[in-house]
XYZ file of C-alpha atoms in Angstrom:
353
model
C 68.207 109.594 122.896
C 71.976 108.105 123.454
C 73.042 105.320 121.326
C 73.428 102.468 122.782
C 77.637 101.141 122.839
C 77.967 97.481 122.835
C 80.090 97.280 125.224
C 81.953 93.898 123.902
C 82.281 95.926 120.610
C 83.262 97.922 121.995
C 86.064 96.434 123.377
C 87.483 93.891 120.726
C 87.592 97.031 118.642
C 90.498 99.519 120.762
C 92.138 95.750 121.391
C 92.241 95.522 117.141
C 92.887 99.814 117.902
C 95.755 98.714 120.145
C 97.768 96.299 117.588
C 97.724 98.448 114.847
C 98.561 101.653 117.052
C 100.957 98.922 118.443
C 102.404 97.986 114.380
C 102.837 102.118 113.465
C 104.725 102.513 116.071
C 107.326 99.973 115.488
C 108.290 100.882 112.522
C 111.090 103.462 113.340
C 112.257 101.109 115.841
C 111.948 98.246 112.689
C 114.122 100.266 110.757
C 116.941 101.219 113.093
C 117.235 97.689 113.229
C 117.656 96.934 110.203
C 120.446 99.795 110.115
C 122.721 99.007 112.132
C 122.865 95.352 111.760
C 121.073 94.288 114.721
C 118.361 91.911 112.997
C 120.955 90.794 110.820
C 123.273 89.943 114.255
C 121.019 88.486 115.929
C 120.126 85.621 112.919
C 124.059 84.934 114.168
C 122.596 82.954 116.789
C 120.624 83.820 120.379
C 122.134 87.390 122.877
C 121.841 88.314 125.419
C 121.319 92.374 125.034
C 125.291 92.550 125.612
C 126.245 90.619 123.462
C 123.925 91.230 120.951
C 125.264 95.144 120.689
C 128.546 94.261 120.564
C 128.687 91.717 118.023
C 125.861 94.186 115.530
C 129.349 96.990 115.906
C 129.812 97.920 119.477
C 126.269 99.508 120.020
C 125.552 101.037 123.846
C 123.921 98.227 125.325
C 121.396 100.528 126.502
C 119.686 101.269 123.609
C 119.859 97.593 122.334
C 118.046 96.176 125.278
C 114.717 98.424 125.072
C 114.396 97.421 120.858
C 115.130 94.356 121.459
C 112.857 94.245 124.139
C 109.799 96.398 122.081
C 110.342 93.893 119.357
C 109.760 91.387 121.771
C 106.645 92.277 122.302
C 105.432 92.558 118.853
C 106.651 89.380 118.315
C 109.215 89.918 115.577
C 111.913 88.652 118.042
C 111.574 85.947 120.645
C 113.029 86.316 124.423
C 114.058 83.560 126.672
C 113.322 84.917 130.528
C 115.020 82.696 132.387
C 117.944 83.215 130.026
C 117.607 86.995 129.415
C 118.391 86.032 125.886
C 117.208 87.078 122.016
C 116.599 84.824 119.568
C 115.328 85.062 115.221
C 113.299 82.379 114.780
C 114.025 80.800 110.957
C 110.541 82.646 110.541
C 111.212 85.960 111.328
C 114.867 85.512 109.566
C 112.742 85.141 106.287
C 110.835 88.479 106.964
C 113.625 90.767 108.796
C 117.833 88.803 107.440
C 117.498 87.276 104.540
C 117.143 89.396 101.841
C 115.786 87.026 99.354
C 112.933 85.479 100.904
C 109.891 85.647 98.950
C 108.748 87.998 102.439
C 111.009 89.624 103.176
C 109.938 92.790 103.791
C 112.470 95.830 104.597
C 111.048 97.810 102.438
C 107.520 97.515 103.154
C 109.250 99.495 106.948
C 110.644 102.250 104.414
C 107.771 102.419 101.871
C 105.736 103.737 105.608
C 108.232 105.741 106.351
C 107.738 107.187 102.654
C 104.393 108.046 103.214
C 104.697 109.557 106.877
C 106.620 111.756 104.956
C 104.054 112.998 101.802
C 101.343 113.232 104.517
C 100.985 116.943 104.446
C 101.194 116.845 100.706
C 98.817 114.587 100.142
C 96.558 116.345 102.349
C 96.438 119.548 99.766
C 95.987 117.362 97.269
C 93.069 115.946 98.606
C 92.242 119.984 99.484
C 92.814 121.306 96.058
C 92.097 118.152 93.908
C 96.118 118.029 93.155
C 98.483 115.679 92.640
C 102.194 114.265 93.745
C 105.130 114.276 91.870
C 106.594 111.048 91.062
C 110.010 112.725 92.478
C 108.391 114.489 95.536
C 106.256 112.188 97.472
C 109.328 111.686 99.960
C 113.368 112.195 100.238
C 113.852 108.113 98.588
C 110.299 107.147 97.610
C 111.806 105.076 95.106
C 114.085 103.544 96.704
C 111.731 102.180 98.875
C 109.138 101.425 96.678
C 112.293 99.552 94.933
C 113.779 97.658 98.111
C 109.411 96.517 99.210
C 108.821 95.069 95.925
C 112.467 93.228 95.334
C 111.549 90.293 97.165
C 108.383 89.142 95.022
C 110.775 90.122 91.702
C 113.496 87.766 92.828
C 111.136 84.633 93.513
C 108.656 85.167 90.959
C 109.721 87.274 87.569
C 111.836 83.565 85.910
C 109.966 81.465 88.763
C 106.950 81.558 88.171
C 105.795 84.751 86.114
C 107.580 84.633 82.882
C 106.833 80.749 82.040
C 103.003 81.683 82.724
C 102.878 83.529 79.469
C 102.714 80.674 76.384
C 106.128 80.784 74.087
C 107.392 83.720 75.581
C 110.225 82.196 77.973
C 111.534 79.438 74.034
C 111.643 82.963 72.416
C 113.884 84.317 76.066
C 116.207 82.004 75.083
C 116.583 81.841 72.013
C 117.294 85.955 72.130
C 114.102 88.685 71.828
C 114.098 92.438 72.735
C 112.363 93.401 75.759
C 110.945 96.290 77.266
C 110.968 96.899 80.663
C 108.538 99.912 81.091
C 108.194 101.689 84.164
C 111.173 100.263 85.499
C 111.567 102.032 88.193
C 115.445 100.968 89.385
C 116.211 98.981 87.440
C 115.860 95.157 90.112
C 112.853 93.897 87.844
C 115.544 94.077 84.396
C 118.108 92.979 85.418
C 116.011 89.578 87.280
C 115.178 89.339 83.127
C 118.957 89.890 81.743
C 120.514 87.379 83.992
C 117.927 84.677 83.059
C 118.112 84.913 79.249
C 122.087 86.017 78.244
C 120.509 85.893 74.481
C 117.815 88.737 74.713
C 117.995 92.689 74.651
C 116.491 94.913 77.404
C 115.725 98.844 77.113
C 114.011 99.197 80.627
C 112.690 103.023 80.916
C 111.022 105.273 83.147
C 110.574 108.133 83.512
C 112.186 109.440 87.262
C 115.373 110.526 85.574
C 116.472 109.879 89.043
C 115.653 106.290 89.022
C 117.220 105.695 85.612
C 120.480 106.805 86.929
C 119.860 104.491 89.496
C 119.629 101.617 87.489
C 122.399 102.602 85.484
C 124.610 102.636 88.554
C 123.388 98.465 89.309
C 123.847 97.563 85.948
C 127.691 99.756 85.819
C 129.803 96.697 85.950
C 128.084 93.649 85.539
C 129.228 92.738 81.840
C 126.415 93.522 80.165
C 126.905 95.557 76.955
C 124.690 96.861 75.060
C 122.263 93.926 76.112
C 121.230 96.310 78.788
C 120.191 99.645 78.339
C 118.432 102.134 80.424
C 116.344 105.464 79.397
C 113.913 108.206 80.893
C 111.323 108.262 78.369
C 106.727 107.693 79.612
C 105.646 105.063 78.243
C 103.317 107.119 75.448
C 106.276 108.498 73.921
C 109.106 105.285 73.784
C 109.809 106.041 70.211
C 111.775 102.349 69.610
C 109.365 100.180 68.938
C 110.027 95.745 67.652
C 110.588 94.715 70.802
C 109.098 91.149 71.273
C 108.135 91.482 75.056
C 107.037 94.518 77.290
C 107.151 93.748 80.722
C 105.299 96.147 82.877
C 106.170 95.406 87.003
C 103.374 97.110 90.098
C 102.851 100.663 87.676
C 99.861 100.663 84.873
C 97.619 102.107 87.998
C 99.468 104.715 88.876
C 100.291 106.666 84.895
C 98.076 109.287 84.544
C 96.714 108.136 80.690
C 96.847 104.285 80.864
C 94.266 104.311 77.888
C 96.782 106.768 75.544
C 99.848 103.284 77.325
C 97.508 100.504 76.346
C 97.241 101.806 72.759
C 100.900 102.684 72.341
C 101.993 99.399 73.696
C 100.208 98.036 70.517
C 102.377 99.881 68.168
C 105.869 99.386 69.494
C 105.133 95.730 69.814
C 106.445 93.118 67.946
C 103.802 90.908 65.269
C 103.517 87.874 67.592
C 104.799 90.162 70.676
C 102.745 89.885 74.584
C 102.550 91.943 76.779
C 103.326 90.867 80.348
C 100.926 93.719 82.840
C 102.036 92.924 86.182
C 99.736 93.962 88.583
C 98.610 93.765 93.171
C 96.342 91.494 93.503
C 92.007 93.330 93.952
C 88.631 91.776 93.167
C 86.779 93.397 90.708
C 84.442 95.503 93.536
C 85.455 97.994 97.006
C 83.842 94.705 99.403
C 86.029 92.035 97.245
C 89.544 93.670 98.891
C 88.374 93.933 102.239
C 90.915 91.591 103.825
C 94.604 92.804 104.543
C 96.003 92.747 101.436
C 93.393 95.077 100.398
C 94.046 96.717 103.461
C 97.517 98.083 102.666
C 96.767 98.969 98.626
C 94.146 101.342 99.487
C 95.840 103.494 102.154
C 99.226 102.790 99.169
C 97.331 103.891 97.043
C 96.321 106.796 98.970
C 99.148 107.740 99.338
C 101.246 107.151 96.422
C 99.381 105.850 93.637
C 96.202 108.572 93.070
C 98.341 111.466 93.864
C 100.779 110.109 91.339
C 98.302 109.094 88.297
C 96.643 112.878 89.172
C 99.411 114.462 88.571
C 99.929 113.583 84.859
C 98.378 113.662 81.803
C 94.728 112.983 82.001
C 94.870 111.979 85.412
C 92.725 108.781 85.659
C 93.407 107.993 88.683
C 93.118 104.252 88.927
C 94.142 103.609 92.327
C 96.250 99.811 93.081
C 93.227 98.225 93.537
C 91.591 98.167 90.001
C 90.653 94.601 89.583
C 91.210 92.492 86.633
C 88.151 93.865 84.472
C 88.296 96.974 84.216
C 92.494 96.925 83.668
C 91.708 94.215 81.440
C 89.196 96.502 79.547
C 91.529 99.399 79.340
C 93.772 97.248 77.897
C 91.558 96.501 74.961
C 90.980 99.535 74.408
C 94.366 99.589 72.935
C 94.318 96.983 70.258
C 94.337 94.164 72.186
C 92.700 91.517 71.198
C 93.367 88.790 73.783
C 93.678 89.130 77.390
C 93.533 86.800 79.710
C 95.074 86.141 84.330
C 98.231 84.713 83.548
C 99.395 84.308 86.759
C 98.851 84.960 90.149
C 100.482 85.088 93.820
C 99.352 86.367 97.408
C 100.945 90.015 96.278
C 100.245 90.240 92.584
C 97.917 89.356 88.788
C 99.597 88.620 85.385
C 98.023 89.883 83.302
C 99.250 89.007 79.558
C 98.019 90.862 76.624
C 98.530 90.085 72.583
């Protein structure tokens, strides 16, 4: 017997797919607009296509017009048919032009492009059960990842996350020793170093090109010996006596998060704190069937799980591991207390002592 099709449900599903496909096809045009300065130029004021082309640096008007119409159809910019002019609302500017906005999403589009570039490598992993080394995913996945997380760090690390830890901000203002483990290109480390000039910071990451980029970011800012970046996996860090250890969006990527937790306990000073920032997630898949969970499950399939499976142990927690599972792993490492200190729309902050 043939399956009966519900036409209403079919039409709703096709409508959803058209929206999703439109979003997917917008990735290259948004990236072009960001690189060519078109969103920045439009943030200066409304413009016709020819005015926008000239304002952005004498670009070809015909390409700019088609690009602008594509963005307007997506709802990314506004279009006034009567005047044939395009504009960027304050809300749209927060996403596409204001680099310190908490919702500046340029890095997200680069991250998607990196995921697509790595697709053949991840397909082989599906067939073989292997992983993809962090530096082998795509041309500059680590750059895109840094850019993606930077707005959240700029607007939360000093303002919300560290103040949520009991007594930690006072220590940092007086002078503490801090390890930023899995620091990537160093955005998080330098934000903390700027906010707490009496404290010393060491950023650790196992990816040498990321550490090279972090050192370039730090050069010329007058940190002296107060800020260093070192190549090391989490379990191989030899230094000890840290008053605060931070991990931003990386514990779930590690091959051996349990071994990492035990080592963090060893290198932490008595009375020290470990702050673990992880993607927001419920403890069951059903709790993560939402727009944020959708983003994280897809990124986890293409990046987080392959990265972990390439490493020792290869636990592959995934980006939606959840607080309960993460807390159990941290407690197994020797920490007596683990609690959620803070949270936001994209992250949760766990505090371990």
